[in-house]
Amino acid sequence: MPGLTLGDTLPNLEVETTHGKIKLHDYVNNSYTIIFSHPGDFTPVCTTELGMMAAYADKFAQRGVKLLGLSCDDVNSHNEWIKDIEAFNNGHKVTYPIAADPKKNIIKQLNMVDPDDTQSPSRALHIVGPDKKIKLSFLYPASTGRNMDEVVRALDSLLKASKHKIATPANWKPGEPVVIAPSVSNDEAKEMFPQGFDTADLPSKKEYLRFTVV
Amino acid sequence: MPGLTLGDTLPNLEVETTHGKIKLHDYVNNSYTIIFSHPGDFTPVCTTELGMMAAYADKFAQRGVKLLGLSCDDVNSHNEWIKDIEAFNNGHKVTYPIAADPKKNIIKQLNMVDPDDTQSPSRALHIVGPDKKIKLSFLYPASTGRNMDEVVRALDSLLKASKHKIATPANWKPGEPVVIAPSVSNDEAKEMFPQGFDTADLPSKKEYLRFTVV
């Protein structure tokens, strides 16, 4: 099935949400934004997930990141369900909007369709950049709840790579060394990273694996 | 850009790999299989990632899961680069095949194209089921190295949900309680989960959030 993927521009849809009507590009504005779908209101994994998003809201706010939930239920259903979410998740308030897609139009355009029930969303999460383009996607089935720590980790990688010519290695965690982008020559790297960098000594003798801290 | 997504069948392509020619469906056969792309040989994040995959190979093997790497470099390049990967990653052997896609045909069909350099793969990872369908996808940009612990966690969720009518809540880790699928009635749940289950008491009084251990 065709669908929105990395590098594509988020369609500028007008959507009904628990915070009123919004146009997606206006909502993103100049911020990194996490758009995440859940299969349905009053269902188990979703209640834990939207509650966890509420519990992590401060971490996202500190990073200047906006949140937008989405399912095919209507706004009235969302508002009733939020009471369950907040009660189950130690009272963490759901302060982010949840979009309603009862016509199942938005989920198709955002590549969020559940393959086992095409009338429902899968558990998809896109990180959209300030340029309104998809930077990173987690496409999980209805049966797998997301890991918010991985969402935060991936976001920290994106934010760091948007400020420096670096990338983050496998299993990287914030605070750990990063690698210098291959497009940066050693001479450029000396200017760009005055804190210095360590080059791995590899059998090929090629100097491409250079670690620094930013 | 259109592309392979959840629920789609993996195209049965014939691909050249470091272990010889394979047809993708024959390789998957009856196993869960992780197909993961990397932007290029002799580049930094990729060296850490393919090494980390090698370091985690036992965890995947214990779960009966196969691995297949992929980039647009040729097999000779892969074979030379493997020496660097193994040297940098404490000698962990790269025992899984790495596919070669010098014509950049496979990456298009597998939704693994880097939006910033359409001649290279992004850092995409699909988990394919024994039915050859895409069960879960991580679509990361070239600058974000994956987190193998999250890959293992998601895989454990998929494997558990393939055996029981359950799903895993947000931030779930193996050994923690799971939730019973909404399609299972309370009466069915009593038969299906003789170990018992706990139902969350929610403001809606709906009994949809039921925890058990499997």
Coordinates of N, CA, C and O in Angstrom, one line a residue, chain A residues 69-208:
Chain A
G69 N -2.1 13.4 19.0 CA -2.6 12.0 18.9 C -3.6 11.9 17.8 O -4.1 12.9 17.3
L70 N -4.0 10.7 17.5 CA -5.0 10.5 16.4 C -5.6 9.1 16.4 O -4.9 8.1 16.6
S71 N -6.9 9.1 16.3 CA -7.6 7.8 16.1 C -8.9 8.1 15.3 O -9.2 9.2 15.0
C72 N -9.6 7.0 14.9 CA -10.8 7.2 14.1 C -12.0 7.4 15.0 O -13.1 7.6 14.4
D73 N -11.9 7.5 16.3 CA -13.0 7.8 17.1 C -13.3 9.3 17.0 O -12.5 10.1 16.6
D74 N -14.5 9.7 17.5 CA -14.8 11.2 17.4 C -14.4 11.9 18.7 O -13.9 11.3 19.6
V75 N -14.5 13.2 18.6 CA -14.0 14.1 19.7 C -14.7 13.8 21.0 O -14.1 13.7 22.1
N76 N -16.0 13.5 21.0 CA -16.8 13.2 22.2 C -16.2 11.9 22.9 O -16.0 11.9 24.1
S77 N -15.9 10.9 22.0 CA -15.4 9.7 22.6 C -14.0 10.0 23.2 O -13.7 9.5 24.3
H78 N -13.2 10.7 22.5 CA -11.8 11.1 23.0 C -12.0 11.7 24.4 O -11.3 11.4 25.3
N79 N -12.9 12.7 24.5 CA -13.0 13.5 25.7 C -13.5 12.6 26.9 O -13.0 12.7 28.0
E80 N -14.4 11.6 26.6 CA -14.8 10.7 27.7 C -13.6 9.7 28.1 O -13.4 9.5 29.2
W81 N -12.9 9.3 27.0 CA -11.8 8.3 27.3 C -10.7 9.0 28.1 O -10.0 8.3 28.9
I82 N -10.4 10.3 27.8 CA -9.3 11.0 28.5 C -9.5 10.8 30.0 O -8.5 10.7 30.7
K83 N -10.7 10.7 30.5 CA -10.9 10.5 32.0 C -10.3 9.2 32.4 O -9.7 9.1 33.5
D84 N -10.5 8.1 31.6 CA -9.9 6.8 31.9 C -8.3 6.9 31.9 O -7.6 6.4 32.7
I85 N -7.8 7.6 30.8 CA -6.4 7.7 30.6 C -5.8 8.3 31.9 O -4.8 7.9 32.4
E86 N -6.3 9.5 32.3 CA -5.8 10.2 33.4 C -5.9 9.5 34.7 O -5.0 9.5 35.5
A87 N -7.0 8.8 34.9 CA -7.2 8.0 36.1 C -6.2 6.9 36.2 O -5.6 6.7 37.3
F88 N -6.0 6.2 35.1 CA -5.1 5.0 35.1 C -3.6 5.5 35.2 O -2.8 4.7 35.8
N89 N -3.3 6.6 34.7 CA -1.9 7.0 34.6 C -1.5 8.1 35.7 O -1.0 9.1 35.4
N90 N -1.9 7.8 36.9 CA -1.6 8.6 38.1 C -1.9 10.1 37.9 O -1.2 10.9 38.4
G91 N -3.0 10.3 37.2 CA -3.5 11.7 37.1 C -2.7 12.6 36.1 O -3.0 13.8 36.0
H92 N -1.7 12.0 35.4 CA -1.0 12.8 34.4 C -2.0 13.4 33.4 O -2.7 12.6 32.8
K93 N -2.0 14.7 33.2 CA -3.1 15.3 32.4 C -2.7 15.1 30.9 O -1.5 15.3 30.5
V94 N -3.7 14.8 30.1 CA -3.5 14.8 28.7 C -3.7 16.2 28.1 O -4.8 16.7 27.9
T95 N -2.6 16.9 28.0 CA -2.6 18.3 27.6 C -2.5 18.5 26.1 O -2.6 19.6 25.6
Y96 N -2.1 17.4 25.4 CA -1.9 17.5 24.0 C -3.3 17.2 23.3 O -4.1 16.5 23.8
P97 N -3.5 17.7 22.0 CA -4.7 17.4 21.3 C -4.7 16.0 20.8 O -3.7 15.5 20.5
I98 N -6.0 15.5 20.7 CA -6.1 14.2 20.0 C -7.1 14.4 18.8 O -8.2 14.9 19.0
A99 N -6.6 14.1 17.6 CA -7.4 14.3 16.4 C -8.4 13.2 16.2 O -8.2 12.1 16.7
A100 N -9.5 13.5 15.6 CA -10.6 12.6 15.3 C -10.7 12.3 13.8 O -10.6 13.3 13.0
D101 N -10.8 11.1 13.4 CA -10.8 10.7 12.0 C -11.9 9.7 11.7 O -11.7 8.6 11.2
P102 N -13.2 10.1 12.0 CA -14.2 9.1 11.9 C -14.5 8.7 10.4 O -14.9 7.6 10.2
K103 N -14.0 9.5 9.5 CA -14.2 9.1 8.1 C -13.0 8.3 7.6 O -12.9 7.9 6.4
K104 N -12.0 8.0 8.4 CA -10.9 7.2 8.1 C -10.1 7.7 6.8 O -9.6 6.9 6.0
N105 N -10.1 9.0 6.7 CA -9.4 9.6 5.6 C -8.0 10.0 5.9 O -7.0 9.7 5.2
I106 N -7.8 10.5 7.2 CA -6.5 11.0 7.6 C -5.5 9.8 7.7 O -4.4 9.9 7.3
I107 N -6.0 8.7 8.3 CA -5.1 7.6 8.6 C -4.5 7.0 7.2 O -3.3 6.6 7.2
K108 N -5.3 7.1 6.2 CA -4.8 6.6 4.9 C -3.7 7.5 4.4 O -2.6 7.1 3.9
Q109 N -3.9 8.8 4.5 CA -2.9 9.8 4.0 C -1.7 9.8 4.8 O -0.6 10.3 4.3
L110 N -1.8 9.4 6.1 CA -0.6 9.5 6.9 C 0.1 8.1 7.1 O 1.0 8.0 8.0
N111 N -0.3 7.1 6.3 CA 0.3 5.8 6.4 C 0.2 5.2 7.8 O 1.2 4.8 8.5
M112 N -1.0 5.3 8.3 CA -1.3 4.8 9.7 C -2.4 3.8 9.7 O -3.1 3.7 10.7
V113 N -2.6 3.0 8.6 CA -3.7 2.0 8.6 C -3.2 0.7 9.1 O -2.1 0.2 8.8
D114 N -4.1 0.1 10.0 CA -3.8 -1.2 10.5 C -4.0 -2.3 9.4 O -5.2 -2.4 8.9
P115 N -3.0 -3.0 9.1 CA -3.2 -4.0 8.0 C -4.2 -5.1 8.3 O -4.8 -5.7 7.4
D116 N -4.4 -5.4 9.6 CA -5.4 -6.4 10.0 C -6.8 -5.9 10.2 O -7.7 -6.7 10.4
D117 N -7.0 -4.6 10.1 CA -8.3 -4.0 10.2 C -8.2 -2.6 9.6 O -7.9 -1.6 10.2
T118 N -8.4 -2.6 8.3 CA -8.1 -1.4 7.5 C -9.1 -0.2 7.9 O -8.9 0.9 7.3
Q119 N -10.0 -0.4 8.8 CA -10.9 0.6 9.2 C -10.3 1.3 10.5 O -11.0 2.1 11.1
S120 N -9.2 0.8 11.0 CA -8.6 1.3 12.2 C -7.1 1.8 11.9 O -6.5 1.2 11.0
P121 N -6.6 2.6 12.8 CA -5.2 3.0 12.7 C -4.3 1.9 13.2 O -4.7 1.1 14.1
S122 N -3.1 1.8 12.7 CA -2.1 1.0 13.3 C -1.5 1.9 14.5 O -2.0 2.9 14.8
R123 N -0.4 1.4 15.0 CA 0.3 2.2 16.1 C 1.5 2.9 15.4 O 2.6 2.4 15.5
A124 N 1.2 3.9 14.6 CA 2.2 4.6 13.9 C 2.6 5.9 14.6 O 1.8 6.5 15.2
L125 N 3.9 6.2 14.4 CA 4.4 7.5 15.0 C 5.4 8.1 14.1 O 6.3 7.4 13.6
H126 N 5.1 9.3 13.6 CA 6.0 10.0 12.8 C 6.6 11.2 13.5 O 5.8 11.9 14.2
I127 N 7.9 11.4 13.4 CA 8.4 12.7 13.8 C 8.6 13.6 12.6 O 9.2 13.3 11.6
V128 N 7.9 14.8 12.7 CA 7.8 15.7 11.6 C 8.8 16.9 12.0 O 8.8 17.3 13.1
G129 N 9.5 17.3 11.0 CA 10.5 18.5 11.3 C 9.8 19.8 11.1 O 8.7 19.9 10.6
P130 N 10.5 20.9 11.5 CA 9.9 22.2 11.3 C 9.7 22.5 9.8 O 8.9 23.4 9.5
D131 N 10.3 21.8 8.9 CA 10.1 21.9 7.4 C 8.9 21.1 7.0 O 8.6 21.0 5.8
K132 N 8.1 20.5 7.9 CA 6.9 19.7 7.7 C 7.2 18.4 7.0 O 6.3 17.7 6.5
K133 N 8.4 18.0 7.0 CA 8.8 16.7 6.4 C 8.9 15.6 7.4 O 9.3 15.9 8.6
I134 N 8.7 14.4 7.0 CA 8.8 13.2 7.9 C 10.3 12.9 8.1 O 11.0 12.6 7.1
K135 N 10.7 12.9 9.3 CA 12.1 12.7 9.6 C 12.4 11.3 10.1 O 13.5 10.7 9.9
L136 N 11.4 10.6 10.7 CA 11.6 9.3 11.3 C 10.2 8.7 11.6 O 9.3 9.5 12.0
S137 N 10.1 7.4 11.4 CA 8.8 6.8 11.6 C 9.0 5.5 12.4 O 9.8 4.7 12.0
F138 N 8.1 5.2 13.3 CA 7.9 3.9 14.0 C 6.6 3.4 13.5 O 5.5 4.0 13.8
L139 N 6.6 2.3 12.8 CA 5.3 1.7 12.4 C 5.1 0.4 13.1 O 5.8 -0.6 12.7
Y140 N 4.4 0.4 14.2 CA 4.2 -0.8 15.0 C 2.8 -1.3 14.8 O 1.8 -0.5 14.5
P141 N 2.6 -2.6 15.0 CA 1.2 -3.1 14.9 C 0.4 -2.8 16.1 O 1.0 -2.4 17.1
A142 N -0.9 -3.0 16.1 CA -1.8 -2.8 17.2 C -1.3 -3.5 18.5 O -1.5 -3.0 19.6
S143 N -0.6 -4.6 18.3 CA -0.3 -5.4 19.5 C 1.0 -5.0 20.2 O 1.3 -5.5 21.3
T144 N 1.7 -4.1 19.6 CA 3.0 -3.7 20.3 C 2.9 -2.2 20.7 O 2.9 -1.3 19.9
G145 N 2.9 -2.0 22.0 CA 2.9 -0.6 22.5 C 4.3 0.0 22.3 O 5.3 -0.8 22.4
R146 N 4.3 1.2 22.1 CA 5.6 1.9 21.8 C 6.5 2.0 23.1 O 6.0 1.8 24.2
N147 N 7.7 2.4 22.9 CA 8.7 2.6 24.0 C 9.0 4.1 24.0 O 9.7 4.6 23.1
M148 N 8.5 4.9 24.9 CA 8.7 6.3 24.9 C 10.1 6.7 25.1 O 10.6 7.7 24.6
D149 N 10.9 5.9 25.8 CA 12.3 6.2 25.9 C 13.0 6.1 24.6 O 14.0 6.9 24.3
E150 N 12.6 5.2 23.7 CA 13.2 5.1 22.4 C 12.8 6.4 21.5 O 13.6 6.9 20.7
V151 N 11.5 6.8 21.7 CA 11.1 8.0 21.0 C 11.9 9.2 21.4 O 12.4 10.0 20.6
V152 N 12.2 9.3 22.7 CA 13.0 10.5 23.2 C 14.4 10.4 22.7 O 15.0 11.3 22.3
R153 N 15.0 9.1 22.8 CA 16.3 8.9 22.3 C 16.5 9.3 20.8 O 17.4 10.0 20.4
A154 N 15.5 8.8 20.0 CA 15.6 9.1 18.6 C 15.5 10.6 18.3 O 16.1 11.2 17.5
L155 N 14.6 11.2 19.1 CA 14.4 12.7 19.0 C 15.6 13.4 19.4 O 16.0 14.4 18.7
D156 N 16.3 13.0 20.4 CA 17.6 13.7 20.8 C 18.6 13.5 19.7 O 19.4 14.4 19.5
S157 N 18.6 12.4 19.1 CA 19.6 12.2 17.9 C 19.2 13.2 16.8 O 20.1 13.8 16.3
L158 N 18.0 13.2 16.4 CA 17.5 14.2 15.4 C 17.9 15.6 15.7 O 18.4 16.3 14.8
L159 N 17.6 16.0 16.9 CA 17.9 17.4 17.3 C 19.4 17.7 17.3 O 19.8 18.7 16.8
K160 N 20.2 16.7 17.8 CA 21.6 17.0 17.8 C 22.2 17.0 16.3 O 23.0 17.9 16.0
A161 N 21.6 16.1 15.5 CA 22.1 16.1 14.1 C 21.6 17.3 13.3 O 22.2 17.6 12.2
S162 N 20.6 18.0 13.8 CA 20.1 19.2 13.1 C 21.0 20.4 13.5 O 21.0 21.4 12.8
K163 N 21.8 20.3 14.6 CA 22.6 21.4 15.0 C 24.1 21.2 14.7 O 24.8 22.2 14.5
H164 N 24.6 20.0 14.5 CA 26.0 19.7 14.3 C 26.1 18.7 13.1 O 25.1 17.9 12.9
K165 N 27.2 18.6 12.5 CA 27.4 17.7 11.4 C 27.9 16.3 12.0 O 29.0 15.9 11.8
I166 N 26.9 15.7 12.7 CA 27.2 14.5 13.4 C 26.1 13.5 13.1 O 25.0 13.8 12.6
A167 N 26.3 12.3 13.6 CA 25.3 11.2 13.6 C 25.5 10.5 14.9 O 26.5 10.6 15.5
T168 N 24.5 9.7 15.3 CA 24.6 9.0 16.5 C 24.7 7.5 16.2 O 24.0 6.9 15.5
P169 N 25.7 6.8 16.9 CA 26.0 5.4 16.6 C 24.9 4.5 17.1 O 24.0 4.9 17.9
A170 N 24.9 3.2 16.8 CA 24.0 2.2 17.3 C 23.9 2.3 18.8 O 25.0 2.4 19.5
N171 N 22.7 2.2 19.4 CA 22.5 2.1 20.9 C 23.0 3.4 21.6 O 23.1 3.3 22.8
W172 N 23.2 4.4 20.9 CA 23.6 5.7 21.5 C 22.6 6.2 22.5 O 21.4 6.0 22.3
K173 N 23.1 6.8 23.6 CA 22.3 7.5 24.5 C 22.8 8.9 24.7 O 24.0 9.1 24.6
P174 N 21.9 9.8 25.0 CA 22.4 11.2 25.2 C 23.5 11.3 26.2 O 23.5 10.6 27.2
G175 N 24.5 12.1 25.8 CA 25.7 12.2 26.7 C 26.9 11.4 26.2 O 28.1 11.6 26.4
E176 N 26.6 10.3 25.4 CA 27.6 9.5 24.9 C 28.2 10.1 23.6 O 27.6 10.9 23.0
P177 N 29.4 9.7 23.2 CA 30.1 10.2 22.0 C 29.2 10.0 20.8 O 28.5 9.0 20.7
V178 N 29.4 10.9 19.9 CA 28.7 10.8 18.6 C 29.7 10.7 17.5 O 30.9 10.7 17.8
V179 N 29.3 10.4 16.3 CA 30.3 10.3 15.2 C 30.2 11.5 14.2 O 29.1 12.0 14.1
I180 N 31.3 11.8 13.7 CA 31.4 13.0 12.7 C 30.9 12.5 11.4 O 31.3 11.4 10.9
A181 N 30.1 13.3 10.7 CA 29.5 12.9 9.4 C 30.6 12.7 8.4 O 31.6 13.4 8.4
P182 N 30.4 11.7 7.5 CA 31.5 11.4 6.5 C 31.7 12.6 5.5 O 32.8 12.7 5.0
S183 N 30.8 13.5 5.4 CA 30.9 14.7 4.5 C 32.0 15.7 5.0 O 32.4 16.5 4.3
V184 N 32.3 15.5 6.3 CA 33.3 16.5 6.9 C 34.7 15.9 6.8 O 35.0 14.8 7.3
S185 N 35.6 16.7 6.2 CA 37.0 16.2 6.0 C 37.7 16.4 7.4 O 37.2 17.0 8.3
N186 N 38.8 15.7 7.5 CA 39.6 15.8 8.8 C 39.9 17.3 9.1 O 39.9 17.7 10.3
D187 N 40.3 18.0 8.1 CA 40.7 19.4 8.3 C 39.5 20.2 8.8 O 39.6 21.0 9.7
E188 N 38.4 20.0 8.1 CA 37.1 20.7 8.6 C 36.8 20.3 10.0 O 36.3 21.1 10.8
A189 N 36.9 19.0 10.3 CA 36.5 18.5 11.6 C 37.4 19.2 12.7 O 36.8 19.5 13.8
K190 N 38.6 19.5 12.4 CA 39.5 20.1 13.4 C 38.9 21.5 13.8 O 39.0 21.9 14.9
E191 N 38.4 22.2 12.8 CA 37.8 23.5 13.0 C 36.4 23.4 13.7 O 36.1 24.2 14.6
M192 N 35.7 22.5 13.2 CA 34.3 22.3 13.6 C 34.1 21.8 15.0 O 33.2 22.1 15.7
F193 N 35.1 20.9 15.4 CA 35.0 20.3 16.7 C 36.3 20.6 17.5 O 37.2 19.7 17.6
P194 N 36.5 21.8 18.0 CA 37.8 22.2 18.6 C 38.0 21.3 19.9 O 39.1 21.3 20.4
Q195 N 37.0 20.7 20.4 CA 37.1 19.8 21.5 C 37.9 18.5 21.2 O 38.3 17.8 22.0
G196 N 38.1 18.4 19.8 CA 38.9 17.2 19.4 C 38.0 16.0 19.0 O 36.8 16.0 19.3
F197 N 38.7 15.0 18.4 CA 37.9 13.8 18.1 C 38.9 12.6 18.0 O 40.1 12.9 17.8
D198 N 38.4 11.4 18.2 CA 39.2 10.2 18.1 C 38.8 9.4 16.9 O 37.7 9.1 16.7
T199 N 39.8 9.0 16.1 CA 39.6 8.3 14.9 C 39.9 6.8 15.2 O 41.0 6.5 15.7
A200 N 39.0 5.9 14.9 CA 39.2 4.5 15.1 C 40.2 4.0 14.1 O 40.2 4.3 13.0
D201 N 41.1 3.1 14.6 CA 42.2 2.5 13.8 C 41.6 1.2 13.3 O 41.4 0.2 14.0
L202 N 41.3 1.2 12.0 CA 40.6 0.1 11.4 C 41.5 -0.7 10.4 O 42.4 -0.1 9.8
P203 N 41.2 -1.9 10.1 CA 42.0 -2.7 9.1 C 42.2 -2.0 7.8 O 43.2 -2.1 7.1
S204 N 41.1 -1.3 7.3 CA 41.1 -0.7 6.0 C 42.0 0.5 6.0 O 42.3 1.1 4.9
K205 N 42.4 1.0 7.2 CA 43.2 2.3 7.4 C 42.4 3.5 6.9 O 43.0 4.6 6.7
K206 N 41.1 3.3 6.6 CA 40.3 4.5 6.2 C 39.9 5.2 7.5 O 39.6 4.6 8.5
E207 N 39.9 6.5 7.4 CA 39.6 7.3 8.7 C 38.2 7.8 8.7 O 38.0 9.0 8.8
Y208 N 37.2 6.9 8.7 CA 35.8 7.4 8.6 C 35.1 7.3 9.9 O 34.0 7.8 10.1

